[in-house]
């Protein structure tokens, strides 16, 4: 399975192997220990198998270890500051699962935790209506209710400046791009994403997902933006795309040196990985990262509290992964591939919608 994941293809049946690295590592450790316990007289075949198994375990460990306390923190713990001078930002991300009817659980959670920013994913009109209960606390909103599993809503206590809904790769999969005014009047960028995952029921390939993330990362770096990117990226932090995104954008991952923060699948404890992410510029430090109680969805909500500390930026920037020689070229190529694949996928999805509505393909305008 480790070698399988090295195949240079975007097909879901290849890229999907990047997700369960923890599970693969656990199985590998069991096999490794089993060899030591049960083999008494080793022949060349056993030594070769043991050597290969040890190499694969070392690789999986290298991918996973940064998301434990054994690794150096990429983002500092926030300093304690006097009241009125600690500019903090609490961001809650929740993939609600469109068919989930337990809407009140999220409403109660929001009212209890009082995040400054609430981002909901897979939210349709039912969820929008339910969240109207918390709207008095959130004067700034962006609402894109959809019933295709890609609805997205943004609720903010802080001023949103010129928010835009964009469809970067696929015609019916939105993302939100906005500027955000912090308590100290500093203005930053906020990007809320939920790209399509590679899976047998969604996208055959990861191309559009990868391209969307890299496109935003490149835009952040080229424009020198102070930014936060959050959402369900349908990818794991240790994938080659997410790591390249970090190198391209210069954003930091607050989980490095802390913990995995596995958010999916909420109902299967043995099969979980981190799909809900937040990345941010080096001027922020971390107060807390918390996985919140289940709300009936297949994802746990997660809340990250950041503190604006520009004095930490120069030191923290040294912790950011640096772009490698081929990163720019690979990013540009992937974005172009994503645009081409996005046109294809958009047409296929439009045809499926038309078929449900009884519209013939020849009458369809894409």
GROMACS .gro file of N, CA, C and O in nm, residues 92-97 100 102-110 112-113 127 262-269 272 290-302:
model
  164
   92UNK      N    1  -1.470   2.844   1.374
   92UNK     CA    2  -1.530   2.711   1.378
   92UNK      C    3  -1.561   2.666   1.235
   92UNK      O    4  -1.621   2.740   1.158
   93UNK      N    5  -1.517   2.544   1.202
   93UNK     CA    6  -1.546   2.484   1.072
   93UNK      C    7  -1.628   2.359   1.097
   93UNK      O    8  -1.590   2.274   1.178
   94UNK      N    9  -1.741   2.347   1.025
   94UNK     CA   10  -1.828   2.232   1.045
   94UNK      C   11  -1.888   2.185   0.913
   94UNK      O   12  -1.966   2.257   0.851
   95UNK      N   13  -1.849   2.066   0.871
   95UNK     CA   14  -1.917   1.999   0.760
   95UNK      C   15  -2.039   1.931   0.820
   95UNK      O   16  -2.026   1.834   0.896
   96UNK      N   17  -2.156   1.982   0.787
   96UNK     CA   18  -2.277   1.943   0.860
   96UNK      C   19  -2.341   1.815   0.807
   96UNK      O   20  -2.425   1.757   0.875
   97UNK      N   21  -2.305   1.773   0.684
   97UNK     CA   22  -2.365   1.661   0.614
   97UNK      C   23  -2.511   1.695   0.577
   97UNK      O   24  -2.599   1.697   0.663
  100UNK      N   25  -2.821   1.529   0.721
  100UNK     CA   26  -2.829   1.531   0.867
  100UNK      C   27  -2.938   1.627   0.913
  100UNK      O   28  -2.934   1.746   0.881
  102UNK      N   29  -3.011   1.679   1.242
  102UNK     CA   30  -2.989   1.720   1.381
  102UNK      C   31  -2.931   1.863   1.385
  102UNK      O   32  -2.826   1.888   1.445
  103UNK      N   33  -3.004   1.955   1.325
  103UNK     CA   34  -2.955   2.093   1.310
  103UNK      C   35  -2.939   2.165   1.444
  103UNK      O   36  -2.849   2.248   1.460
  104UNK      N   37  -3.024   2.131   1.539
  104UNK     CA   38  -3.020   2.203   1.667
  104UNK      C   39  -2.890   2.177   1.742
  104UNK      O   40  -2.845   2.262   1.821
  105UNK      N   41  -2.828   2.061   1.717
  105UNK     CA   42  -2.703   2.031   1.785
  105UNK      C   43  -2.595   2.133   1.747
  105UNK      O   44  -2.519   2.179   1.834
  106UNK      N   45  -2.587   2.169   1.621
  106UNK     CA   46  -2.489   2.269   1.579
  106UNK      C   47  -2.528   2.407   1.632
  106UNK      O   48  -2.441   2.482   1.679
  107UNK      N   49  -2.656   2.440   1.626
  107UNK     CA   50  -2.701   2.570   1.678
  107UNK      C   51  -2.663   2.584   1.825
  107UNK      O   52  -2.608   2.687   1.867
  108UNK      N   53  -2.689   2.480   1.904
  108UNK     CA   54  -2.655   2.484   2.046
  108UNK      C   55  -2.505   2.497   2.066
  108UNK      O   56  -2.458   2.571   2.156
  109UNK      N   57  -2.428   2.427   1.984
  109UNK     CA   58  -2.283   2.431   1.995
  109UNK      C   59  -2.229   2.571   1.964
  109UNK      O   60  -2.141   2.622   2.035
  110UNK      N   61  -2.283   2.633   1.861
  110UNK     CA   62  -2.240   2.768   1.824
  110UNK      C   63  -2.276   2.867   1.934
  110UNK      O   64  -2.195   2.953   1.972
  112UNK      N   65  -2.303   2.805   2.243
  112UNK     CA   66  -2.221   2.778   2.361
  112UNK      C   67  -2.076   2.823   2.339
  112UNK      O   68  -2.015   2.883   2.429
  113UNK      N   69  -2.020   2.798   2.222
  113UNK     CA   70  -1.879   2.826   2.195
  113UNK      C   71  -1.856   2.969   2.145
  113UNK      O   72  -1.745   3.022   2.157
  127UNK      N   73  -3.042   2.393   0.653
  127UNK     CA   74  -2.941   2.435   0.749
  127UNK      C   75  -2.937   2.587   0.761
  127UNK      O   76  -2.917   2.642   0.870
  262UNK      N   77  -0.810   1.457   1.395
  262UNK     CA   78  -0.887   1.377   1.300
  262UNK      C   79  -1.036   1.411   1.311
  262UNK      O   80  -1.095   1.396   1.417
  263UNK      N   81  -1.095   1.452   1.201
  263UNK     CA   82  -1.234   1.499   1.203
  263UNK      C   83  -1.331   1.409   1.127
  263UNK      O   84  -1.452   1.428   1.136
  264UNK      N   85  -1.280   1.313   1.051
  264UNK     CA   86  -1.366   1.227   0.968
  264UNK      C   87  -1.307   1.085   0.975
  264UNK      O   88  -1.187   1.068   0.965
  265UNK      N   89  -1.387   0.985   1.002
  265UNK     CA   90  -1.531   0.976   1.003
  265UNK      C   91  -1.576   0.973   1.148
  265UNK      O   92  -1.525   0.893   1.228
  266UNK      N   93  -1.673   1.055   1.183
  266UNK     CA   94  -1.716   1.071   1.322
  266UNK      C   95  -1.773   0.943   1.381
  266UNK      O   96  -1.766   0.922   1.503
  267UNK      N   97  -1.826   0.854   1.295
  267UNK     CA   98  -1.895   0.735   1.347
  267UNK      C   99  -1.807   0.610   1.346
  267UNK      O  100  -1.850   0.504   1.393
  268UNK      N  101  -1.685   0.620   1.295
  268UNK     CA  102  -1.597   0.503   1.288
  268UNK      C  103  -1.461   0.538   1.349
  268UNK      O  104  -1.371   0.585   1.280
  269UNK      N  105  -1.444   0.515   1.478
  269UNK     CA  106  -1.322   0.558   1.549
  269UNK      C  107  -1.193   0.501   1.491
  269UNK      O  108  -1.088   0.565   1.499
  272UNK      N  109  -1.029   0.708   1.090
  272UNK     CA  110  -1.043   0.855   1.097
  272UNK      C  111  -0.915   0.920   1.046
  272UNK      O  112  -0.806   0.868   1.065
  290UNK      N  113  -0.936   2.273   1.896
  290UNK     CA  114  -1.026   2.182   1.969
  290UNK      C  115  -1.119   2.112   1.872
  290UNK      O  116  -1.185   2.175   1.789
  291UNK      N  117  -1.122   1.979   1.880
  291UNK     CA  118  -1.225   1.903   1.808
  291UNK      C  119  -1.349   1.902   1.896
  291UNK      O  120  -1.344   1.861   2.012
  292UNK      N  121  -1.460   1.945   1.838
  292UNK     CA  122  -1.582   1.964   1.915
  292UNK      C  123  -1.670   1.839   1.912
  292UNK      O  124  -1.647   1.748   1.830
  293UNK      N  125  -1.772   1.832   1.998
  293UNK     CA  126  -1.859   1.713   2.000
  293UNK      C  127  -1.932   1.693   1.868
  293UNK      O  128  -1.956   1.787   1.792
  294UNK      N  129  -1.967   1.568   1.842
  294UNK     CA  130  -2.037   1.532   1.718
  294UNK      C  131  -2.174   1.600   1.713
  294UNK      O  132  -2.238   1.623   1.815
  295UNK      N  133  -2.216   1.631   1.590
  295UNK     CA  134  -2.347   1.697   1.571
  295UNK      C  135  -2.438   1.615   1.480
  295UNK      O  136  -2.533   1.667   1.422
  296UNK      N  137  -2.408   1.484   1.466
  296UNK     CA  138  -2.489   1.399   1.378
  296UNK      C  139  -2.433   1.387   1.238
  296UNK      O  140  -2.483   1.309   1.157
  297UNK      N  141  -2.328   1.463   1.208
  297UNK     CA  142  -2.263   1.458   1.077
  297UNK      C  143  -2.157   1.349   1.075
  297UNK      O  144  -2.124   1.289   1.179
  298UNK      N  145  -2.102   1.322   0.956
  298UNK     CA  146  -1.988   1.231   0.947
  298UNK      C  147  -1.856   1.302   0.978
  298UNK      O  148  -1.751   1.238   0.986
  299UNK      N  149  -1.861   1.435   0.997
  299UNK     CA  150  -1.746   1.513   1.039
  299UNK      C  151  -1.770   1.569   1.179
  299UNK      O  152  -1.881   1.610   1.211
  300UNK      N  153  -1.663   1.575   1.259
  300UNK     CA  154  -1.668   1.653   1.382
  300UNK      C  155  -1.643   1.800   1.346
  300UNK      O  156  -1.559   1.829   1.260
  301UNK      N  157  -1.711   1.893   1.413
  301UNK     CA  158  -1.670   2.033   1.400
  301UNK      C  159  -1.534   2.053   1.466
  301UNK      O  160  -1.496   1.978   1.556
  302UNK      N  161  -1.463   2.154   1.423
  302UNK     CA  162  -1.335   2.185   1.484
  302UNK      C  163  -1.326   2.336   1.502
  302UNK      O  164  -1.374   2.413   1.417
   0.00000   0.00000   0.00000
